[in-house]
Amino acid sequence: MRLVIARCSVDYAGRLTAHLPTAPRLILVKADGSVSIHADDRAYKPLNWMSPPCTLKEGTGEEAGVWTVINKAGEKLIITMEEVLHDSTHELGVDPGLIKDGVEAHLQELLADRIETLGEGYTLIRREYMTAIGPVDILCRDADGQTVAVEIKRRGEIDGVEQLTRYLELLNRDPHLAPVRGIFAAQEIKPQARVLATDRGIGCQVLDYDALRGIEDDKLRLF
């Protein structure tokens, strides 16, 4: 990961245009190719970003100090440096992934054991399917044989939908899996997260933890 702190302005040109005036900012360039620009507020959310796959070109000569980031759709993020205060690179290695709390981990285990909860004819490929950006909670196939990636949360919020979106972008590049669709599964799904998921073609599934535990305790139980 490369960390750059600089006084810079940022211009985005794509489906719309956006401009960030000159100010001190943190620029993160990750090993996956993503570039994000952060201010000293807004918690973890960047002011602007470019998701992979994308390319970063650092200008030379008259263009020195100008970074141009271009994604596969031709959208551009242009970062104009006025003063670089810090520039360092750090090798983080492969991340082991998020260790979920007990409830989320148990939900994953229960749902994998009873994958037909998602629909008749579903079959499990595997739990914790590893990708370059972390493990997908459950990878399975539906009754038509299409690959389905499932992200599991206790409380389903927008961040979880964004996480699943990144997984789907990556999985759909694998010809052995594509096309891959997503299901966002949680005990509770916030309205904003449901709207975003629906807009992106991601299905939503509300999980009844107590019912799943009941199935686990007595697999012959009738509902």
PDB file of C-alpha atoms in Angstrom:
ATOM      1  CA  MET A   1       0.000   0.000   0.000  1.00  0.00           C
ATOM      2  CA  ARG A   2       1.228   3.466  -0.873  1.00  0.00           C
ATOM      3  CA  LEU A   3       0.341   6.370   1.440  1.00  0.00           C
ATOM      4  CA  VAL A   4       0.639   9.906   0.122  1.00  0.00           C
ATOM      5  CA  ILE A   5      -0.267  13.022   2.089  1.00  0.00           C
ATOM      6  CA  ALA A   6      -0.373  16.054  -0.175  1.00  0.00           C
ATOM      7  CA  ARG A   7      -1.960  19.380  -0.861  1.00  0.00           C
ATOM      8  CA  CYS A   8      -3.917  18.541  -3.974  1.00  0.00           C
ATOM      9  CA  SER A   9      -7.018  19.132  -6.033  1.00  0.00           C
ATOM     10  CA  VAL A  10      -9.056  16.300  -7.529  1.00  0.00           C
ATOM     11  CA  ASP A  11     -11.237  16.189 -10.641  1.00  0.00           C
ATOM     12  CA  TYR A  12     -13.480  13.305 -11.659  1.00  0.00           C
ATOM     13  CA  ALA A  13     -14.658  12.966 -15.265  1.00  0.00           C
ATOM     14  CA  GLY A  14     -17.092  10.225 -16.173  1.00  0.00           C
ATOM     15  CA  ARG A  15     -20.858   9.826 -16.055  1.00  0.00           C
ATOM     16  CA  LEU A  16     -20.781  13.146 -14.207  1.00  0.00           C
ATOM     17  CA  THR A  17     -18.089  15.602 -13.159  1.00  0.00           C
ATOM     18  CA  ALA A  18     -16.910  16.505  -9.675  1.00  0.00           C
ATOM     19  CA  HIS A  19     -14.205  18.785  -8.306  1.00  0.00           C
ATOM     20  CA  LEU A  20     -12.397  18.851  -4.965  1.00  0.00           C
ATOM     21  CA  PRO A  21     -10.563  22.159  -4.433  1.00  0.00           C
ATOM     22  CA  THR A  22      -7.000  22.221  -3.151  1.00  0.00           C
ATOM     23  CA  ALA A  23      -6.582  20.997   0.441  1.00  0.00           C
ATOM     24  CA  PRO A  24      -4.364  18.595   2.434  1.00  0.00           C
ATOM     25  CA  ARG A  25      -5.551  15.029   1.791  1.00  0.00           C
ATOM     26  CA  LEU A  26      -4.536  11.406   2.209  1.00  0.00           C
ATOM     27  CA  ILE A  27      -4.246   9.351  -0.992  1.00  0.00           C
ATOM     28  CA  LEU A  28      -4.273   5.554  -0.717  1.00  0.00           C
ATOM     29  CA  VAL A  29      -3.003   3.406  -3.581  1.00  0.00           C
ATOM     30  CA  LYS A  30      -3.686  -0.251  -2.818  1.00  0.00           C
ATOM     31  CA  ALA A  31      -2.161  -3.391  -4.272  1.00  0.00           C
ATOM     32  CA  ASP A  32      -5.472  -4.235  -5.983  1.00  0.00           C
ATOM     33  CA  GLY A  33      -5.068  -1.051  -8.059  1.00  0.00           C
ATOM     34  CA  SER A  34      -7.708   1.013  -6.289  1.00  0.00           C
ATOM     35  CA  VAL A  35      -7.060   4.679  -5.536  1.00  0.00           C
ATOM     36  CA  SER A  36      -8.973   6.628  -2.884  1.00  0.00           C
ATOM     37  CA  ILE A  37      -8.760  10.188  -1.550  1.00  0.00           C
ATOM     38  CA  HIS A  38      -9.508  10.889   2.113  1.00  0.00           C
ATOM     39  CA  ALA A  39     -10.000  13.940   4.325  1.00  0.00           C
ATOM     40  CA  ASP A  40      -9.448  14.054   8.091  1.00  0.00           C
ATOM     41  CA  ASP A  41     -13.128  13.365   8.810  1.00  0.00           C
ATOM     42  CA  ARG A  42     -15.949  11.182   7.405  1.00  0.00           C
ATOM     43  CA  ALA A  43     -14.573   8.157   9.287  1.00  0.00           C
ATOM     44  CA  TYR A  44     -13.417   5.588   6.692  1.00  0.00           C
ATOM     45  CA  LYS A  45     -15.419   6.869   3.688  1.00  0.00           C
ATOM     46  CA  PRO A  46     -13.301   8.462   0.932  1.00  0.00           C
ATOM     47  CA  LEU A  47     -14.077  11.791  -0.717  1.00  0.00           C
ATOM     48  CA  ASN A  48     -13.540  10.183  -4.097  1.00  0.00           C
ATOM     49  CA  TRP A  49     -12.159   6.905  -5.357  1.00  0.00           C
ATOM     50  CA  MET A  50     -11.586   4.632  -8.334  1.00  0.00           C
ATOM     51  CA  SER A  51     -12.261   0.936  -7.941  1.00  0.00           C
ATOM     52  CA  PRO A  52     -10.173  -1.722  -9.688  1.00  0.00           C
ATOM     53  CA  PRO A  53      -9.443  -2.590 -12.384  1.00  0.00           C
ATOM     54  CA  CYS A  54      -7.856   0.767 -13.134  1.00  0.00           C
ATOM     55  CA  THR A  55      -4.467   2.178 -14.076  1.00  0.00           C
ATOM     56  CA  LEU A  56      -2.482   4.988 -12.462  1.00  0.00           C
ATOM     57  CA  LYS A  57      -0.200   7.184 -14.564  1.00  0.00           C
ATOM     58  CA  GLU A  58       2.069   9.722 -12.881  1.00  0.00           C
ATOM     59  CA  GLY A  59       2.852  12.653 -15.123  1.00  0.00           C
ATOM     60  CA  THR A  60       6.382  13.737 -16.046  1.00  0.00           C
ATOM     61  CA  GLY A  61       7.875  16.899 -17.471  1.00  0.00           C
ATOM     62  CA  GLU A  62       5.231  19.582 -17.796  1.00  0.00           C
ATOM     63  CA  GLU A  63       2.707  17.118 -16.373  1.00  0.00           C
ATOM     64  CA  ALA A  64       4.820  16.351 -13.279  1.00  0.00           C
ATOM     65  CA  GLY A  65       2.679  16.189 -10.174  1.00  0.00           C
ATOM     66  CA  VAL A  66      -0.451  15.180 -12.075  1.00  0.00           C
ATOM     67  CA  TRP A  67      -1.809  11.687 -11.446  1.00  0.00           C
ATOM     68  CA  THR A  68      -4.375  10.282 -13.866  1.00  0.00           C
ATOM     69  CA  VAL A  69      -6.357   7.216 -12.814  1.00  0.00           C
ATOM     70  CA  ILE A  70      -8.464   5.550 -15.548  1.00  0.00           C
ATOM     71  CA  ASN A  71     -10.857   2.627 -15.121  1.00  0.00           C
ATOM     72  CA  LYS A  72     -12.056   0.148 -17.750  1.00  0.00           C
ATOM     73  CA  ALA A  73     -15.076   2.358 -18.518  1.00  0.00           C
ATOM     74  CA  GLY A  74     -12.785   5.270 -19.437  1.00  0.00           C
ATOM     75  CA  GLU A  75     -13.707   7.343 -16.379  1.00  0.00           C
ATOM     76  CA  LYS A  76     -10.859   9.490 -15.052  1.00  0.00           C
ATOM     77  CA  LEU A  77      -9.733  10.665 -11.652  1.00  0.00           C
ATOM     78  CA  ILE A  78      -7.174  13.457 -12.043  1.00  0.00           C
ATOM     79  CA  ILE A  79      -5.154  14.357  -8.938  1.00  0.00           C
ATOM     80  CA  THR A  80      -3.067  17.533  -9.168  1.00  0.00           C
ATOM     81  CA  MET A  81      -0.361  17.726  -6.503  1.00  0.00           C
ATOM     82  CA  GLU A  82       0.737  21.121  -5.244  1.00  0.00           C
ATOM     83  CA  GLU A  83       2.890  19.889  -2.368  1.00  0.00           C
ATOM     84  CA  VAL A  84       3.731  16.339  -1.271  1.00  0.00           C
ATOM     85  CA  LEU A  85       4.112  16.139   2.506  1.00  0.00           C
ATOM     86  CA  HIS A  86       4.596  12.399   2.846  1.00  0.00           C
ATOM     87  CA  ASP A  87       5.059   9.462   0.451  1.00  0.00           C
ATOM     88  CA  SER A  88       5.697   5.925   1.667  1.00  0.00           C
ATOM     89  CA  THR A  89       5.029   2.361   0.551  1.00  0.00           C
ATOM     90  CA  HIS A  90       4.266  -0.555   2.864  1.00  0.00           C
ATOM     91  CA  GLU A  91       3.953  -4.274   2.109  1.00  0.00           C
ATOM     92  CA  LEU A  92       0.917  -5.545   4.025  1.00  0.00           C
ATOM     93  CA  GLY A  93       0.775  -9.063   2.592  1.00  0.00           C
ATOM     94  CA  VAL A  94      -2.357 -11.199   2.314  1.00  0.00           C
ATOM     95  CA  ASP A  95      -5.041 -10.205   4.793  1.00  0.00           C
ATOM     96  CA  PRO A  96      -6.581 -13.093   6.772  1.00  0.00           C
ATOM     97  CA  GLY A  97     -10.021 -11.538   6.411  1.00  0.00           C
ATOM     98  CA  LEU A  98     -12.552 -10.282   8.892  1.00  0.00           C
ATOM     99  CA  ILE A  99     -13.149 -12.439  11.962  1.00  0.00           C
ATOM    100  CA  LYS A 100     -16.873 -12.243  12.415  1.00  0.00           C
ATOM    101  CA  ASP A 101     -18.627 -12.163  15.738  1.00  0.00           C
ATOM    102  CA  GLY A 102     -20.224 -15.314  17.083  1.00  0.00           C
ATOM    103  CA  VAL A 103     -23.667 -14.636  15.699  1.00  0.00           C
ATOM    104  CA  GLU A 104     -22.500 -13.930  12.129  1.00  0.00           C
ATOM    105  CA  ALA A 105     -20.183 -16.935  12.134  1.00  0.00           C
ATOM    106  CA  HIS A 106     -22.985 -19.141  13.449  1.00  0.00           C
ATOM    107  CA  LEU A 107     -25.433 -17.770  10.862  1.00  0.00           C
ATOM    108  CA  GLN A 108     -22.942 -18.651   8.140  1.00  0.00           C
ATOM    109  CA  GLU A 109     -22.537 -22.182   9.494  1.00  0.00           C
ATOM    110  CA  LEU A 110     -26.284 -22.704   9.844  1.00  0.00           C
ATOM    111  CA  LEU A 111     -27.111 -21.327   6.411  1.00  0.00           C
ATOM    112  CA  ALA A 112     -24.418 -23.432   4.748  1.00  0.00           C
ATOM    113  CA  ASP A 113     -25.861 -26.512   6.484  1.00  0.00           C
ATOM    114  CA  ARG A 114     -29.366 -25.635   5.287  1.00  0.00           C
ATOM    115  CA  ILE A 115     -28.611 -23.867   2.021  1.00  0.00           C
ATOM    116  CA  GLU A 116     -32.109 -24.650   0.746  1.00  0.00           C
ATOM    117  CA  THR A 117     -33.267 -21.828   3.032  1.00  0.00           C
ATOM    118  CA  LEU A 118     -32.327 -19.573   0.096  1.00  0.00           C
ATOM    119  CA  GLY A 119     -34.572 -21.511  -2.270  1.00  0.00           C
ATOM    120  CA  GLU A 120     -35.429 -24.965  -3.512  1.00  0.00           C
ATOM    121  CA  GLY A 121     -32.631 -26.604  -5.453  1.00  0.00           C
ATOM    122  CA  TYR A 122     -29.754 -24.547  -4.007  1.00  0.00           C
ATOM    123  CA  THR A 123     -26.487 -26.449  -3.479  1.00  0.00           C
ATOM    124  CA  LEU A 124     -23.404 -25.388  -1.532  1.00  0.00           C
ATOM    125  CA  ILE A 125     -20.056 -24.907  -3.290  1.00  0.00           C
ATOM    126  CA  ARG A 126     -18.182 -23.856  -0.148  1.00  0.00           C
ATOM    127  CA  ARG A 127     -18.063 -21.518   2.836  1.00  0.00           C
ATOM    128  CA  GLU A 128     -15.421 -18.787   3.068  1.00  0.00           C
ATOM    129  CA  TYR A 129     -14.637 -18.864  -0.654  1.00  0.00           C
ATOM    130  CA  MET A 130     -11.350 -16.979  -0.841  1.00  0.00           C
ATOM    131  CA  THR A 131     -10.813 -14.131  -3.295  1.00  0.00           C
ATOM    132  CA  ALA A 132      -7.992 -11.629  -3.725  1.00  0.00           C
ATOM    133  CA  ILE A 133      -9.905  -9.109  -1.583  1.00  0.00           C
ATOM    134  CA  GLY A 134     -11.193 -11.436   1.121  1.00  0.00           C
ATOM    135  CA  PRO A 135     -13.464 -14.437   1.648  1.00  0.00           C
ATOM    136  CA  VAL A 136     -17.024 -14.632   0.333  1.00  0.00           C
ATOM    137  CA  ASP A 137     -19.197 -15.971   3.157  1.00  0.00           C
ATOM    138  CA  ILE A 138     -20.972 -18.601   1.052  1.00  0.00           C
ATOM    139  CA  LEU A 139     -20.648 -19.563  -2.594  1.00  0.00           C
ATOM    140  CA  CYS A 140     -23.451 -21.759  -3.918  1.00  0.00           C
ATOM    141  CA  ARG A 141     -25.535 -22.606  -6.993  1.00  0.00           C
ATOM    142  CA  ASP A 142     -29.226 -22.101  -7.509  1.00  0.00           C
ATOM    143  CA  ALA A 143     -31.667 -24.573  -9.078  1.00  0.00           C
ATOM    144  CA  ASP A 144     -30.664 -23.382 -12.571  1.00  0.00           C
ATOM    145  CA  GLY A 145     -26.975 -23.954 -11.864  1.00  0.00           C
ATOM    146  CA  GLN A 146     -26.059 -20.258 -11.674  1.00  0.00           C
ATOM    147  CA  THR A 147     -23.339 -19.302  -9.191  1.00  0.00           C
ATOM    148  CA  VAL A 148     -24.557 -17.255  -6.231  1.00  0.00           C
ATOM    149  CA  ALA A 149     -22.382 -15.323  -3.746  1.00  0.00           C
ATOM    150  CA  VAL A 150     -23.934 -14.729  -0.320  1.00  0.00           C
ATOM    151  CA  GLU A 151     -22.806 -12.040   2.125  1.00  0.00           C
ATOM    152  CA  ILE A 152     -24.073 -12.542   5.682  1.00  0.00           C
ATOM    153  CA  LYS A 153     -24.529  -9.836   8.322  1.00  0.00           C
ATOM    154  CA  ARG A 154     -26.350  -9.505  11.603  1.00  0.00           C
ATOM    155  CA  ARG A 155     -27.583  -6.070  10.576  1.00  0.00           C
ATOM    156  CA  GLY A 156     -27.657  -5.430   6.859  1.00  0.00           C
ATOM    157  CA  GLU A 157     -26.485  -1.922   6.004  1.00  0.00           C
ATOM    158  CA  ILE A 158     -25.140  -0.160   2.911  1.00  0.00           C
ATOM    159  CA  ASP A 159     -21.532  -1.126   3.717  1.00  0.00           C
ATOM    160  CA  GLY A 160     -22.443  -4.800   3.417  1.00  0.00           C
ATOM    161  CA  VAL A 161     -24.002  -4.239  -0.008  1.00  0.00           C
ATOM    162  CA  GLU A 162     -20.851  -2.402  -1.127  1.00  0.00           C
ATOM    163  CA  GLN A 163     -18.721  -5.291   0.124  1.00  0.00           C
ATOM    164  CA  LEU A 164     -20.792  -7.843  -1.794  1.00  0.00           C
ATOM    165  CA  THR A 165     -20.666  -5.631  -4.908  1.00  0.00           C
ATOM    166  CA  ARG A 166     -16.851  -5.728  -4.821  1.00  0.00           C
ATOM    167  CA  TYR A 167     -16.895  -9.524  -4.494  1.00  0.00           C
ATOM    168  CA  LEU A 168     -19.302  -9.843  -7.432  1.00  0.00           C
ATOM    169  CA  GLU A 169     -17.135  -7.625  -9.653  1.00  0.00           C
ATOM    170  CA  LEU A 170     -14.176  -9.891  -8.956  1.00  0.00           C
ATOM    171  CA  LEU A 171     -16.015 -13.234  -9.184  1.00  0.00           C
ATOM    172  CA  ASN A 172     -17.604 -12.315 -12.503  1.00  0.00           C
ATOM    173  CA  ARG A 173     -14.131 -12.084 -14.052  1.00  0.00           C
ATOM    174  CA  ASP A 174     -13.686 -15.830 -13.474  1.00  0.00           C
ATOM    175  CA  PRO A 175     -15.050 -17.667 -16.548  1.00  0.00           C
ATOM    176  CA  HIS A 176     -15.497 -20.823 -14.459  1.00  0.00           C
ATOM    177  CA  LEU A 177     -17.945 -19.033 -12.140  1.00  0.00           C
ATOM    178  CA  ALA A 178     -19.549 -16.277 -14.240  1.00  0.00           C
ATOM    179  CA  PRO A 179     -22.248 -15.182 -14.338  1.00  0.00           C
ATOM    180  CA  VAL A 180     -22.403 -14.731 -10.569  1.00  0.00           C
ATOM    181  CA  ARG A 181     -25.310 -13.022  -8.830  1.00  0.00           C
ATOM    182  CA  GLY A 182     -25.491 -11.952  -5.197  1.00  0.00           C
ATOM    183  CA  ILE A 183     -27.712 -12.416  -2.182  1.00  0.00           C
ATOM    184  CA  PHE A 184     -27.427 -10.086   0.814  1.00  0.00           C
ATOM    185  CA  ALA A 185     -28.562 -12.059   3.869  1.00  0.00           C
ATOM    186  CA  ALA A 186     -29.063 -10.615   7.348  1.00  0.00           C
ATOM    187  CA  GLN A 187     -31.276 -10.808  10.412  1.00  0.00           C
ATOM    188  CA  GLU A 188     -32.340  -7.238   9.675  1.00  0.00           C
ATOM    189  CA  ILE A 189     -31.880  -5.308   6.430  1.00  0.00           C
ATOM    190  CA  LYS A 190     -32.034  -1.530   6.578  1.00  0.00           C
ATOM    191  CA  PRO A 191     -34.325   0.117   3.991  1.00  0.00           C
ATOM    192  CA  GLN A 192     -31.450   2.052   2.383  1.00  0.00           C
ATOM    193  CA  ALA A 193     -29.416  -1.143   2.017  1.00  0.00           C
ATOM    194  CA  ARG A 194     -32.371  -2.947   0.436  1.00  0.00           C
ATOM    195  CA  VAL A 195     -32.871  -0.111  -2.079  1.00  0.00           C
ATOM    196  CA  LEU A 196     -29.164  -0.133  -3.033  1.00  0.00           C
ATOM    197  CA  ALA A 197     -29.098  -3.938  -3.315  1.00  0.00           C
ATOM    198  CA  THR A 198     -32.202  -3.965  -5.513  1.00  0.00           C
ATOM    199  CA  ASP A 199     -30.738  -1.242  -7.731  1.00  0.00           C
ATOM    200  CA  ARG A 200     -27.632  -3.380  -8.258  1.00  0.00           C
ATOM    201  CA  GLY A 201     -29.566  -6.561  -8.968  1.00  0.00           C
ATOM    202  CA  ILE A 202     -28.653  -8.131  -5.622  1.00  0.00           C
ATOM    203  CA  GLY A 203     -31.299 -10.207  -3.847  1.00  0.00           C
ATOM    204  CA  CYS A 204     -32.110  -9.743  -0.162  1.00  0.00           C
ATOM    205  CA  GLN A 205     -32.853 -12.518   2.326  1.00  0.00           C
ATOM    206  CA  VAL A 206     -33.911 -11.926   5.949  1.00  0.00           C
ATOM    207  CA  LEU A 207     -32.582 -14.716   8.178  1.00  0.00           C
ATOM    208  CA  ASP A 208     -34.464 -15.944  11.245  1.00  0.00           C
ATOM    209  CA  TYR A 209     -31.657 -16.903  13.608  1.00  0.00           C
ATOM    210  CA  ASP A 210     -33.943 -18.662  16.072  1.00  0.00           C
ATOM    211  CA  ALA A 211     -35.594 -20.662  13.291  1.00  0.00           C
ATOM    212  CA  LEU A 212     -32.233 -21.681  11.861  1.00  0.00           C
ATOM    213  CA  ARG A 213     -31.090 -22.777  15.300  1.00  0.00           C
ATOM    214  CA  GLY A 214     -34.327 -24.751  15.636  1.00  0.00           C
ATOM    215  CA  ILE A 215     -33.567 -26.519  12.380  1.00  0.00           C
ATOM    216  CA  GLU A 216     -30.099 -27.298  13.729  1.00  0.00           C
ATOM    217  CA  ASP A 217     -31.439 -28.690  16.991  1.00  0.00           C
ATOM    218  CA  ASP A 218     -34.137 -30.798  15.350  1.00  0.00           C
ATOM    219  CA  LYS A 219     -33.704 -31.363  11.616  1.00  0.00           C
ATOM    220  CA  LEU A 220     -37.074 -33.163  11.419  1.00  0.00           C
ATOM    221  CA  ARG A 221     -38.929 -30.143  12.796  1.00  0.00           C
ATOM    222  CA  LEU A 222     -41.914 -29.063  10.680  1.00  0.00           C
ATOM    223  CA  PHE A 223     -42.766 -25.379  10.133  1.00  0.00           C
TER     224      PHE A 223
END
